[in-house]
Amino acid sequence: MNIKKLIPILEWLPNYNTSLFKGDLVAGITVGIILIPQGIAYALIAGLPPIYGLYCALVPQIMYAVFGSSRQVAIGPVAMDSLIVATGVSTLALAGSESYISIAILLALMVGSIQFIMGVFSLGFVVNFLSKPVITGFSSAVALIIGFNQFRNLFGVDFVQSDQLQVIIEDIWHQISNYNYHTTIIGLLSALIIIIFRKINKKIPNALIVVVIGIVIMKFFGKSFSDVSIVKDIPSGLPNFGVPDLDFEQIKELLPIALTLVMVGYLETISIAKSLEAKQDEYRIRPNQELIALGLSNIAGSFFKAYPSTSSFSRSAINQESGAKTGMAALVSVVMVLITLLFLTPLFYHLPKSVLAAIIIVAVFGLVNIKEAKFLWKANNLDFWLMLITFLATLLLGIKYGIIIGVGLSLIILIFRTSRPYVAELGKVPDSNFYRNKNRFEEVIIEKDILVFRFDAQLFYANSNYFRDRLDEMIDQKGNALKLIVLDAESINRVDSTGLEMLKERVKFFQKKDINFYFAGVKGPVRDDLFRSGILDIIDIKHFFMRVNQAVKFYKTGDRTHQEKYAKYIHQAN
């Protein structure tokens, strides 16, 4: 057992040096500066006291630095997961109450346990059932939901909180005239400053700048802005160790939200980790190890009052751009959060909530992926509609139903595509030994008595009837002149028992009609399955060929040169 694979920090820590630390130090400080105001803001999205956003930035970061296979991914509180937490927990308890906090922490333990189990049993492939269009539609919709939910803090009006956009918009429409002038001005100016600084240079700590400006304004000119809501007291000190309260009724009710957080959190992490991996050649991402790292981060975090956390797109990108080379950058960020929790929380007393709302709104609206939607419209209409349906379902029905509909549609499309794969009749390219699709190459020679049939997929129970029907259609088009069928099996990489029985039945049927049936380009494992099924009781082993042209040549001339060599090769291989 390779201990370095289980604990990836051992891959880089023994060779750690001063030159690496310089980059990690700068990156860690930069991310820490951004993380502190974001953590406070995202905790408010989750319906939790601000300090719980900082708790999420402690133990989870340490655990990921030790067990994560990516050296630059930044773990902690994120907007999307925070809203999902609020959506799930708000149905069970009043936001901000002790019961609400306890349930959110229990949710972190559940999410971490599921992620860890999936990683141990190498179940990372499950995430493949969420296609990219589904992810794009889901994340874009959630970004809008998060942003519109923050309008209550941006305008100083107690709008309804919901994960259904039409509910929020309806309430905004009825109450927008009650907006708070001072709160709105501070919020909109903060958003404008963030946007301007982001366009100048993304490395500028724009969130910290507006936080400092907001605090200074409220501290020294607070009397003129007494109607502006501020964060007020944030407790100092570190979180105490404690085991989350295990209530099995609550666990049962939280399970759908926990599974959603597992999938979304893993997708976020893998997406950013893969994009960062492509920019270097020092390490490789291991998906199942990422699940284990995320699981341990959330499990350990729940023992220190953290709610579910995952990787942040923005902080991870800034971490890489700022020179982070290893997980030491994350540990530097942890030190900054520790210093803040121990000594600096009183400084945030006068922080306006509208400033936090501006930080969140600018961050999440950037996740609405219009560029990807345009690309899908041009590249693949089916994927575009899949993205759009997931987007609308999430916006209008809620996050839980959005993810269910997205996964369901992905599976339906997967089944549809695998049950109706591409098939083609091949013709001979003039003056060559190659056979190509007659619908793509007009010059190919199609012979009346020969049908060369290509099937571009594995042959199994879901598409065996489709194989037979399409083959029969092409045979009917040939008419009574047909004397030879050649199955080009190069694209068939697997065949199950249903496919095998269908092939045997078809071969027998063609024999009764005095039509020869040859196999060409059959892969070794598929050929083994054919032989085990008893196909050689129906046709001779000499009816298997390496290439289509050899099969056709044998039929026309009786030339056994290639065929006998191949038959001998098959005997030796078996």
Coordinates of C-alpha atoms in Angstrom, one line a residue:
M1 CA 0.0 0.0 0.0
N2 CA 1.3 3.4 -1.0
I3 CA 0.9 5.6 2.0
K4 CA 1.5 8.7 -0.2
K5 CA -1.6 7.9 -2.2
L6 CA -3.7 7.8 0.9
I7 CA -2.2 10.9 2.5
P8 CA -1.1 13.2 -0.4
I9 CA 0.5 15.8 1.8
L10 CA 3.4 13.3 2.1
E11 CA 4.0 13.7 -1.7
W12 CA 5.1 17.3 -1.3
L13 CA 5.9 18.0 2.3
P14 CA 9.2 16.1 2.5
N15 CA 10.7 18.2 -0.3
Y16 CA 9.2 21.5 0.8
N17 CA 11.6 24.5 0.6
T18 CA 11.8 28.2 1.0
S19 CA 11.1 29.0 -2.7
L20 CA 7.8 27.1 -2.5
F21 CA 6.8 28.9 0.7
K22 CA 7.2 32.4 -0.8
G23 CA 4.5 31.6 -3.4
D24 CA 2.3 29.8 -0.8
L25 CA 2.6 32.6 1.7
V26 CA 1.4 35.3 -0.8
A27 CA -1.4 33.1 -2.1
G28 CA -2.5 32.1 1.4
I29 CA -2.6 35.7 2.6
T30 CA -4.5 36.8 -0.5
V31 CA -7.1 34.0 -0.3
G32 CA -7.4 34.6 3.5
I33 CA -8.2 38.3 2.9
I34 CA -11.0 37.3 0.5
L35 CA -12.2 34.3 2.6
I36 CA -12.9 36.2 5.8
P37 CA -15.6 38.6 4.4
Q38 CA -16.9 35.9 2.1
G39 CA -17.2 33.4 5.0
I40 CA -19.2 36.0 7.0
A41 CA -21.4 36.7 3.9
Y42 CA -22.0 33.0 3.1
A43 CA -23.0 32.1 6.6
L44 CA -25.8 34.7 6.3
I45 CA -27.0 33.0 3.1
A46 CA -27.1 29.7 5.0
G47 CA -29.2 31.3 7.7
L48 CA -26.5 31.0 10.3
P49 CA -24.7 33.6 12.5
P50 CA -21.7 35.1 10.7
I51 CA -19.0 33.3 12.8
Y52 CA -20.1 29.9 11.4
G53 CA -18.7 31.0 8.0
L54 CA -15.3 31.4 9.6
Y55 CA -15.6 28.1 11.4
C56 CA -16.0 26.5 7.9
A57 CA -12.6 28.0 7.0
L58 CA -10.7 26.2 9.7
V59 CA -10.7 22.4 10.1
P60 CA -12.0 21.6 6.6
Q61 CA -9.1 23.5 5.0
I62 CA -6.6 21.7 7.2
M63 CA -8.1 18.3 6.4
Y64 CA -8.1 19.0 2.7
A65 CA -4.5 20.2 2.7
V66 CA -3.6 16.8 4.2
F67 CA -5.8 14.5 2.2
G68 CA -6.7 16.4 -1.1
S69 CA -5.0 15.4 -4.3
S70 CA -5.1 19.0 -5.6
R71 CA -2.5 21.3 -4.1
Q72 CA -4.3 24.5 -5.1
V73 CA -8.0 24.0 -4.5
A74 CA -9.4 26.3 -1.8
I75 CA -11.9 24.6 0.6
G76 CA -14.4 26.5 2.7
P77 CA -17.9 28.1 2.7
V78 CA -19.4 28.7 -0.7
A79 CA -22.5 30.5 -1.9
M80 CA -24.3 27.6 -3.7
D81 CA -23.9 25.1 -0.8
S82 CA -24.9 27.8 1.7
L83 CA -28.2 28.3 -0.1
I84 CA -28.8 24.6 -0.4
V85 CA -28.3 24.4 3.4
A86 CA -30.7 27.2 4.0
T87 CA -33.3 25.5 1.7
G88 CA -33.1 22.2 3.5
V89 CA -32.7 23.3 7.1
S90 CA -35.3 26.1 7.0
T91 CA -38.1 23.6 6.6
L92 CA -37.1 22.0 9.9
A93 CA -36.2 24.9 12.2
L94 CA -36.2 28.7 12.5
A95 CA -33.2 30.3 10.8
G96 CA -30.5 31.3 13.3
S97 CA -32.0 29.3 16.2
E98 CA -30.0 26.8 18.2
S99 CA -32.0 24.0 16.6
Y100 CA -31.2 25.4 13.1
I101 CA -27.5 25.5 13.9
S102 CA -27.5 22.0 15.3
I103 CA -29.2 20.6 12.2
A104 CA -26.8 22.5 9.8
I105 CA -23.8 20.9 11.6
L106 CA -25.5 17.5 11.5
L107 CA -25.9 18.0 7.8
A108 CA -22.1 18.5 7.5
L109 CA -21.6 15.2 9.2
M110 CA -24.0 13.4 6.9
V111 CA -22.5 15.0 3.7
G112 CA -19.0 14.1 4.8
S113 CA -19.9 10.5 5.7
I114 CA -21.5 9.9 2.3
Q115 CA -18.6 11.5 0.5
F116 CA -16.1 9.4 2.5
I117 CA -17.9 6.1 1.9
M118 CA -18.2 6.9 -1.9
G119 CA -14.5 7.6 -2.0
V120 CA -13.5 4.4 -0.1
F121 CA -15.6 2.3 -2.4
S122 CA -14.4 4.2 -5.6
L123 CA -17.8 5.5 -6.5
G124 CA -16.6 8.7 -8.0
F125 CA -18.0 7.6 -11.3
V126 CA -21.5 8.3 -10.1
V127 CA -21.0 11.9 -10.7
N128 CA -20.8 11.1 -14.5
F129 CA -24.5 10.8 -14.5
L130 CA -24.6 14.6 -14.1
S131 CA -23.6 15.8 -17.6
K132 CA -22.0 19.2 -18.2
P133 CA -25.2 20.8 -19.6
V134 CA -27.0 19.7 -16.4
I135 CA -24.2 21.2 -14.3
T136 CA -24.3 24.4 -16.3
G137 CA -28.1 24.8 -16.0
F138 CA -28.2 23.9 -12.4
S139 CA -25.3 26.2 -11.3
S140 CA -26.5 29.1 -13.3
A141 CA -30.0 28.8 -11.8
V142 CA -28.7 28.5 -8.3
A143 CA -26.5 31.6 -8.9
L144 CA -29.6 33.6 -9.8
I145 CA -31.5 32.3 -6.8
I146 CA -28.7 33.2 -4.4
G147 CA -28.4 36.6 -5.9
F148 CA -32.1 37.4 -5.7
N149 CA -32.2 36.1 -2.2
Q150 CA -29.6 38.8 -1.3
F151 CA -31.8 41.6 -2.5
R152 CA -33.4 41.8 1.0
N153 CA -30.0 42.9 2.4
L154 CA -29.1 45.0 -0.7
F155 CA -32.3 47.1 -0.5
G156 CA -33.0 46.8 3.2
V157 CA -36.4 45.2 2.7
D158 CA -37.5 41.9 4.4
F159 CA -38.2 40.1 1.1
V160 CA -39.3 36.4 1.4
Q161 CA -36.4 33.9 1.1
S162 CA -37.1 31.0 -1.3
D163 CA -35.4 28.7 -3.7
Q164 CA -38.1 29.4 -6.3
L165 CA -37.3 32.5 -8.3
Q166 CA -40.9 33.4 -9.1
V167 CA -41.8 33.6 -5.4
I168 CA -38.9 36.0 -4.7
I169 CA -39.7 38.2 -7.7
E170 CA -43.4 38.4 -6.8
D171 CA -42.5 39.6 -3.3
I172 CA -39.9 42.0 -4.6
W173 CA -42.5 43.5 -7.0
H174 CA -44.9 44.1 -4.2
Q175 CA -42.4 45.5 -1.7
I176 CA -39.7 47.2 -3.7
S177 CA -41.2 50.6 -3.0
N178 CA -40.3 50.2 0.6
Y179 CA -36.6 50.1 -0.1
N180 CA -34.2 51.7 2.4
Y181 CA -32.4 54.6 0.7
H182 CA -29.1 54.5 2.6
T183 CA -28.9 50.7 2.6
T184 CA -29.5 50.7 -1.2
I185 CA -26.9 53.4 -1.9
I186 CA -24.2 51.6 0.2
G187 CA -25.0 48.3 -1.4
L188 CA -25.0 49.5 -5.0
L189 CA -21.8 51.5 -4.6
S190 CA -20.1 48.5 -3.0
A191 CA -21.2 46.3 -6.0
L192 CA -19.9 49.0 -8.4
I193 CA -16.5 49.2 -6.7
I194 CA -16.1 45.4 -6.8
I195 CA -16.9 45.3 -10.5
I196 CA -14.5 48.1 -11.3
F197 CA -11.6 46.5 -9.3
R198 CA -12.3 43.1 -10.8
K199 CA -12.0 44.5 -14.3
I200 CA -8.7 46.3 -13.4
N201 CA -7.1 43.2 -11.7
K202 CA -8.8 40.1 -10.3
K203 CA -6.0 39.9 -7.7
I204 CA -7.1 43.1 -6.0
P205 CA -8.9 42.1 -2.8
N206 CA -12.0 44.0 -3.8
A207 CA -14.2 42.3 -1.1
L208 CA -11.8 43.5 1.6
I209 CA -11.7 47.0 0.2
V210 CA -15.5 47.4 0.3
V211 CA -15.7 45.8 3.7
V212 CA -13.2 48.3 5.1
I213 CA -14.9 51.2 3.5
G214 CA -18.3 50.0 4.8
I215 CA -17.0 49.6 8.3
V216 CA -15.3 53.1 8.3
I217 CA -18.5 54.8 7.0
M218 CA -20.7 53.1 9.7
K219 CA -18.2 53.6 12.5
F220 CA -17.6 57.3 12.0
F221 CA -20.8 58.4 10.3
G222 CA -23.2 55.9 11.8
K223 CA -25.5 58.5 13.2
S224 CA -26.4 59.6 9.6
F225 CA -27.0 56.0 8.6
S226 CA -28.8 54.7 11.7
D227 CA -31.3 52.9 9.5
V228 CA -28.7 50.7 7.9
S229 CA -28.6 47.1 9.2
I230 CA -25.1 46.0 10.4
V231 CA -23.6 42.7 11.4
K232 CA -23.1 43.7 15.1
D233 CA -21.5 41.3 17.5
I234 CA -19.4 38.4 16.1
P235 CA -18.2 36.3 19.0
S236 CA -14.4 35.9 19.4
G237 CA -12.7 32.6 20.1
L238 CA -12.3 29.2 18.5
P239 CA -15.0 26.6 18.1
N240 CA -15.3 24.0 20.8
F241 CA -15.1 20.3 19.9
G242 CA -18.4 18.5 20.0
V243 CA -20.2 15.6 18.4
P244 CA -23.2 16.6 16.3
D245 CA -26.6 15.6 17.8
L246 CA -27.7 12.5 16.0
D247 CA -31.5 12.5 15.5
F248 CA -32.5 9.7 13.1
E249 CA -35.8 11.4 12.1
Q250 CA -33.9 14.5 11.1
I251 CA -31.3 12.4 9.3
K252 CA -34.1 10.8 7.3
E253 CA -35.6 14.2 6.4
L254 CA -32.2 15.7 5.5
L255 CA -31.1 12.8 3.3
P256 CA -32.3 14.4 -0.1
I257 CA -30.5 17.7 0.7
A258 CA -27.4 15.8 1.9
L259 CA -27.3 13.8 -1.4
T260 CA -27.7 17.1 -3.3
L261 CA -24.8 18.7 -1.4
V262 CA -22.7 15.6 -2.0
M263 CA -23.1 15.7 -5.7
V264 CA -22.9 19.5 -6.1
G265 CA -19.9 19.7 -3.8
Y266 CA -18.0 17.0 -5.5
L267 CA -18.8 18.5 -8.9
E268 CA -17.6 21.9 -7.9
T269 CA -14.4 20.4 -6.5
I270 CA -13.6 18.1 -9.5
S271 CA -14.4 20.9 -12.0
I272 CA -12.0 23.5 -10.4
A273 CA -9.4 20.8 -9.6
K274 CA -9.3 19.6 -13.2
S275 CA -9.0 23.1 -14.6
L276 CA -6.1 23.8 -12.2
E277 CA -4.5 20.5 -13.0
A278 CA -4.3 21.4 -16.7
K279 CA -2.1 24.4 -15.9
Q280 CA 0.7 22.4 -14.4
D281 CA 2.4 18.9 -14.7
E282 CA 3.5 18.3 -11.1
Y283 CA 0.5 16.3 -9.8
R284 CA -2.6 14.6 -11.0
I285 CA -6.1 14.7 -9.6
R286 CA -7.5 11.4 -8.2
P287 CA -11.3 11.7 -8.2
N288 CA -11.9 9.1 -5.5
Q289 CA -9.2 10.7 -3.3
E290 CA -11.1 14.0 -3.7
L291 CA -14.2 12.4 -2.3
I292 CA -12.3 11.0 0.7
A293 CA -10.7 14.4 1.3
L294 CA -14.0 16.2 1.0
G295 CA -15.6 13.6 3.3
L296 CA -13.0 14.0 6.0
S297 CA -13.1 17.8 5.7
N298 CA -16.9 17.8 6.4
I299 CA -16.8 15.1 9.0
A300 CA -14.0 16.8 11.0
G301 CA -15.5 20.2 10.4
S302 CA -18.8 19.1 11.9
F303 CA -17.0 18.3 15.2
F304 CA -15.9 21.9 15.2
K305 CA -19.2 23.6 14.4
A306 CA -18.8 23.9 10.6
Y307 CA -21.7 23.5 8.2
P308 CA -21.2 21.7 4.8
S309 CA -18.2 23.1 2.8
T310 CA -16.6 22.4 -0.5
S311 CA -14.2 24.1 -3.0
S312 CA -14.6 27.7 -4.1
F313 CA -14.3 28.5 -7.8
S314 CA -13.2 32.1 -7.2
R315 CA -10.8 31.5 -4.3
S316 CA -9.2 28.4 -5.9
A317 CA -8.5 30.4 -9.1
I318 CA -7.1 33.3 -7.1
N319 CA -5.0 30.8 -5.1
Q320 CA -3.4 29.5 -8.3
E321 CA -2.9 33.0 -9.8
S322 CA -1.3 34.3 -6.6
G323 CA 1.4 31.6 -6.8
A324 CA 0.2 28.7 -4.6
K325 CA 2.2 25.6 -5.2
T326 CA 1.1 23.3 -2.4
G327 CA -1.4 22.9 0.4
M328 CA 0.7 25.1 2.6
A329 CA -1.2 28.1 1.1
A330 CA -4.4 26.7 2.7
L331 CA -2.7 26.4 6.0
V332 CA -1.6 30.1 5.8
S333 CA -5.2 31.0 5.1
V334 CA -6.2 29.0 8.2
V335 CA -3.7 31.0 10.3
M336 CA -5.3 34.2 9.1
V337 CA -8.8 33.0 10.0
L338 CA -7.5 31.9 13.5
I339 CA -6.0 35.4 14.1
T340 CA -9.4 37.0 13.0
L341 CA -11.4 34.7 15.3
L342 CA -9.1 35.4 18.3
F343 CA -8.5 39.1 17.9
L344 CA -10.3 40.8 15.0
T345 CA -14.0 39.9 15.1
P346 CA -14.9 43.2 17.0
L347 CA -13.7 45.1 13.9
F348 CA -16.6 43.6 11.9
Y349 CA -19.3 45.0 14.3
H350 CA -20.1 48.0 12.1
L351 CA -20.0 46.0 8.8
P352 CA -23.2 46.8 6.8
K353 CA -25.1 43.7 5.6
S354 CA -25.7 45.5 2.3
V355 CA -21.9 45.3 1.6
L356 CA -22.0 41.6 2.2
A357 CA -25.0 41.3 -0.1
A358 CA -23.0 43.2 -2.8
I359 CA -20.0 40.8 -2.4
I360 CA -22.3 37.8 -2.8
I361 CA -24.4 39.2 -5.7
V362 CA -21.4 40.1 -7.8
A363 CA -19.7 36.8 -7.1
V364 CA -22.7 34.6 -7.9
F365 CA -24.0 36.4 -10.9
G366 CA -20.6 35.7 -12.5
L367 CA -21.5 32.0 -12.3
V368 CA -24.4 32.4 -14.8
N369 CA -22.8 30.8 -17.8
I370 CA -24.3 32.5 -20.9
K371 CA -21.2 31.6 -22.9
E372 CA -21.7 27.9 -22.4
A373 CA -25.4 28.2 -23.3
K374 CA -24.5 29.9 -26.7
F375 CA -21.9 27.2 -27.4
L376 CA -24.4 24.4 -26.7
W377 CA -27.0 26.0 -29.0
K378 CA -24.5 25.9 -31.8
A379 CA -22.8 22.6 -31.0
N380 CA -25.7 20.3 -29.8
N381 CA -29.3 21.2 -29.6
L382 CA -30.2 18.3 -27.4
D383 CA -27.6 19.3 -24.8
F384 CA -28.9 22.9 -25.0
W385 CA -32.5 21.9 -24.2
L386 CA -31.2 19.6 -21.4
M387 CA -29.4 22.6 -19.9
L388 CA -32.4 24.9 -20.4
I389 CA -34.9 22.5 -18.8
T390 CA -32.6 21.9 -15.8
F391 CA -32.1 25.7 -15.5
L392 CA -35.8 26.4 -15.6
A393 CA -36.7 23.5 -13.3
T394 CA -34.2 24.7 -10.7
L395 CA -35.4 28.3 -11.0
L396 CA -39.1 27.6 -10.8
L397 CA -39.4 24.4 -8.8
G398 CA -36.5 24.7 -6.4
I399 CA -33.0 23.3 -6.0
K400 CA -33.9 19.8 -4.9
Y401 CA -36.3 19.2 -7.8
G402 CA -33.9 20.9 -10.2
I403 CA -31.2 18.4 -9.5
I404 CA -33.6 15.5 -9.6
I405 CA -35.0 16.5 -13.0
G406 CA -31.5 17.2 -14.3
V407 CA -30.2 13.7 -13.3
G408 CA -33.4 12.1 -14.5
L409 CA -33.1 13.7 -17.9
S410 CA -29.4 12.9 -18.1
L411 CA -30.2 9.2 -17.6
I412 CA -33.1 9.3 -20.1
I413 CA -30.8 10.8 -22.8
L414 CA -28.0 8.3 -21.9
I415 CA -30.5 5.4 -22.4
F416 CA -31.8 7.0 -25.6
R417 CA -28.4 7.4 -27.1
T418 CA -27.1 4.0 -26.1
S419 CA -30.4 2.3 -27.3
R420 CA -30.3 4.0 -30.7
P421 CA -26.6 4.2 -31.7
Y422 CA -25.3 5.2 -35.1
V423 CA -25.4 2.5 -37.8
A424 CA -24.2 2.7 -41.4
E425 CA -23.9 0.8 -44.6
L426 CA -20.3 0.8 -45.9
G427 CA -19.1 0.9 -49.4
K428 CA -15.7 0.2 -51.0
V429 CA -13.5 3.2 -51.7
P430 CA -12.3 2.9 -55.4
D431 CA -8.8 1.6 -55.9
S432 CA -8.3 0.8 -52.2
N433 CA -9.0 -1.8 -49.6
F434 CA -11.0 0.6 -47.4
Y435 CA -14.7 0.6 -46.7
R436 CA -16.5 3.9 -45.6
N437 CA -20.0 5.2 -44.8
K438 CA -21.9 5.6 -48.0
N439 CA -23.8 8.6 -46.6
R440 CA -20.5 10.5 -46.1
F441 CA -18.5 9.3 -49.1
E442 CA -20.5 9.5 -52.3
E443 CA -17.8 7.9 -54.4
V444 CA -17.8 4.5 -52.6
I445 CA -18.9 1.4 -54.5
I446 CA -22.1 -0.2 -53.2
E447 CA -22.6 -3.8 -54.6
K448 CA -26.2 -5.2 -54.8
D449 CA -25.3 -8.6 -53.5
I450 CA -23.2 -7.4 -50.5
L451 CA -24.2 -5.6 -47.4
V452 CA -21.5 -4.3 -45.1
F453 CA -23.1 -3.2 -41.9
R454 CA -21.4 -1.2 -39.2
F455 CA -22.8 -0.8 -35.6
D456 CA -21.2 2.0 -33.5
A457 CA -21.8 0.9 -29.9
Q458 CA -21.7 -2.0 -27.5
L459 CA -24.4 -4.5 -28.3
F460 CA -26.6 -5.2 -25.3
Y461 CA -30.2 -5.7 -24.2
A462 CA -31.2 -2.0 -24.6
N463 CA -30.2 -1.8 -28.3
S464 CA -30.3 -5.4 -29.6
N465 CA -33.8 -5.0 -31.1
Y466 CA -32.6 -1.7 -32.7
F467 CA -29.6 -3.6 -34.2
R468 CA -31.9 -6.3 -35.7
D469 CA -34.5 -3.8 -37.0
R470 CA -31.9 -1.5 -38.7
L471 CA -30.2 -4.5 -40.2
D472 CA -33.5 -5.9 -41.5
E473 CA -34.3 -2.5 -43.1
M474 CA -31.1 -2.5 -45.0
I475 CA -31.6 -6.1 -46.1
D476 CA -35.1 -5.3 -47.4
Q477 CA -33.6 -2.4 -49.4
K478 CA -31.1 -4.8 -51.0
G479 CA -33.9 -7.3 -52.0
N480 CA -33.4 -10.8 -53.3
A481 CA -30.0 -10.0 -54.8
L482 CA -28.4 -10.0 -51.4
K483 CA -26.0 -13.0 -50.9
L484 CA -23.5 -11.7 -48.2
I485 CA -23.7 -9.7 -45.0
V486 CA -20.5 -8.5 -43.4
L487 CA -20.8 -7.2 -39.8
D488 CA -18.0 -4.6 -39.3
A489 CA -17.6 -5.1 -35.5
E490 CA -14.6 -2.8 -34.9
S491 CA -16.8 -0.3 -33.0
I492 CA -18.5 -3.0 -30.8
N493 CA -16.5 -3.2 -27.6
R494 CA -18.9 -5.4 -25.6
V495 CA -21.8 -7.8 -26.2
D496 CA -24.1 -9.2 -23.5
S497 CA -26.2 -12.4 -23.5
T498 CA -29.2 -10.7 -25.1
G499 CA -27.0 -9.4 -28.0
L500 CA -25.4 -12.8 -28.4
E501 CA -28.7 -14.6 -28.6
M502 CA -30.0 -12.1 -31.1
L503 CA -26.9 -12.5 -33.3
K504 CA -27.2 -16.3 -33.3
E505 CA -30.9 -16.1 -34.2
R506 CA -30.2 -13.7 -37.1
V507 CA -27.3 -15.9 -38.4
K508 CA -29.6 -18.9 -38.5
F509 CA -32.4 -16.9 -40.2
F510 CA -30.0 -15.7 -42.9
Q511 CA -28.7 -19.2 -43.5
K512 CA -32.2 -20.4 -44.2
K513 CA -32.4 -17.7 -46.9
D514 CA -29.0 -18.8 -48.3
I515 CA -27.3 -15.5 -47.2
N516 CA -23.7 -15.8 -45.9
F517 CA -22.9 -13.9 -42.6
Y518 CA -19.3 -12.9 -41.9
F519 CA -17.7 -11.1 -39.0
A520 CA -14.9 -8.6 -39.5
G521 CA -12.7 -6.7 -37.1
V522 CA -14.1 -8.4 -34.0
K523 CA -12.3 -7.4 -30.8
G524 CA -10.8 -10.2 -28.7
P525 CA -13.1 -10.0 -25.7
V526 CA -16.2 -9.8 -27.9
R527 CA -14.9 -12.7 -30.0
D528 CA -14.4 -14.7 -26.7
D529 CA -18.1 -14.0 -25.8
L530 CA -19.2 -15.1 -29.2
F531 CA -17.3 -18.4 -29.0
R532 CA -18.6 -19.1 -25.5
S533 CA -22.2 -18.5 -26.6
G534 CA -21.8 -21.3 -29.2
I535 CA -21.7 -19.2 -32.4
L536 CA -19.2 -21.8 -33.9
D537 CA -22.0 -24.4 -33.8
I538 CA -23.7 -22.3 -36.4
I539 CA -20.9 -20.8 -38.5
D540 CA -17.3 -21.8 -39.2
I541 CA -14.4 -20.1 -37.5
K542 CA -13.2 -19.2 -41.0
H543 CA -16.1 -16.8 -41.3
F544 CA -14.2 -14.4 -39.0
F545 CA -11.9 -11.8 -40.7
M546 CA -9.6 -9.1 -39.6
R547 CA -10.8 -6.6 -42.2
V548 CA -14.0 -6.1 -44.2
N549 CA -12.1 -6.2 -47.5
Q550 CA -10.7 -9.6 -46.7
A551 CA -14.2 -10.9 -46.0
V552 CA -15.5 -9.5 -49.4
K553 CA -12.4 -10.8 -51.2
F554 CA -12.9 -14.3 -49.8
Y555 CA -16.6 -14.3 -50.9
K556 CA -15.8 -13.2 -54.4
T557 CA -12.6 -15.1 -55.2
G558 CA -12.4 -17.8 -52.5
D559 CA -8.9 -16.4 -51.6
R560 CA -8.1 -18.1 -48.3
T561 CA -4.7 -16.5 -47.7
H562 CA -5.8 -13.9 -45.1
Q563 CA -8.7 -15.9 -43.8
E564 CA -6.6 -19.0 -43.0
K565 CA -3.9 -16.9 -41.3
Y566 CA -6.6 -15.2 -39.2
A567 CA -8.3 -18.5 -38.3
K568 CA -5.0 -19.9 -37.2
Y569 CA -4.3 -16.8 -35.1
I570 CA -7.7 -17.1 -33.4
H571 CA -7.0 -20.8 -32.6
Q572 CA -3.7 -19.8 -31.0
A573 CA -5.3 -16.9 -29.0
N574 CA -7.8 -19.3 -27.6

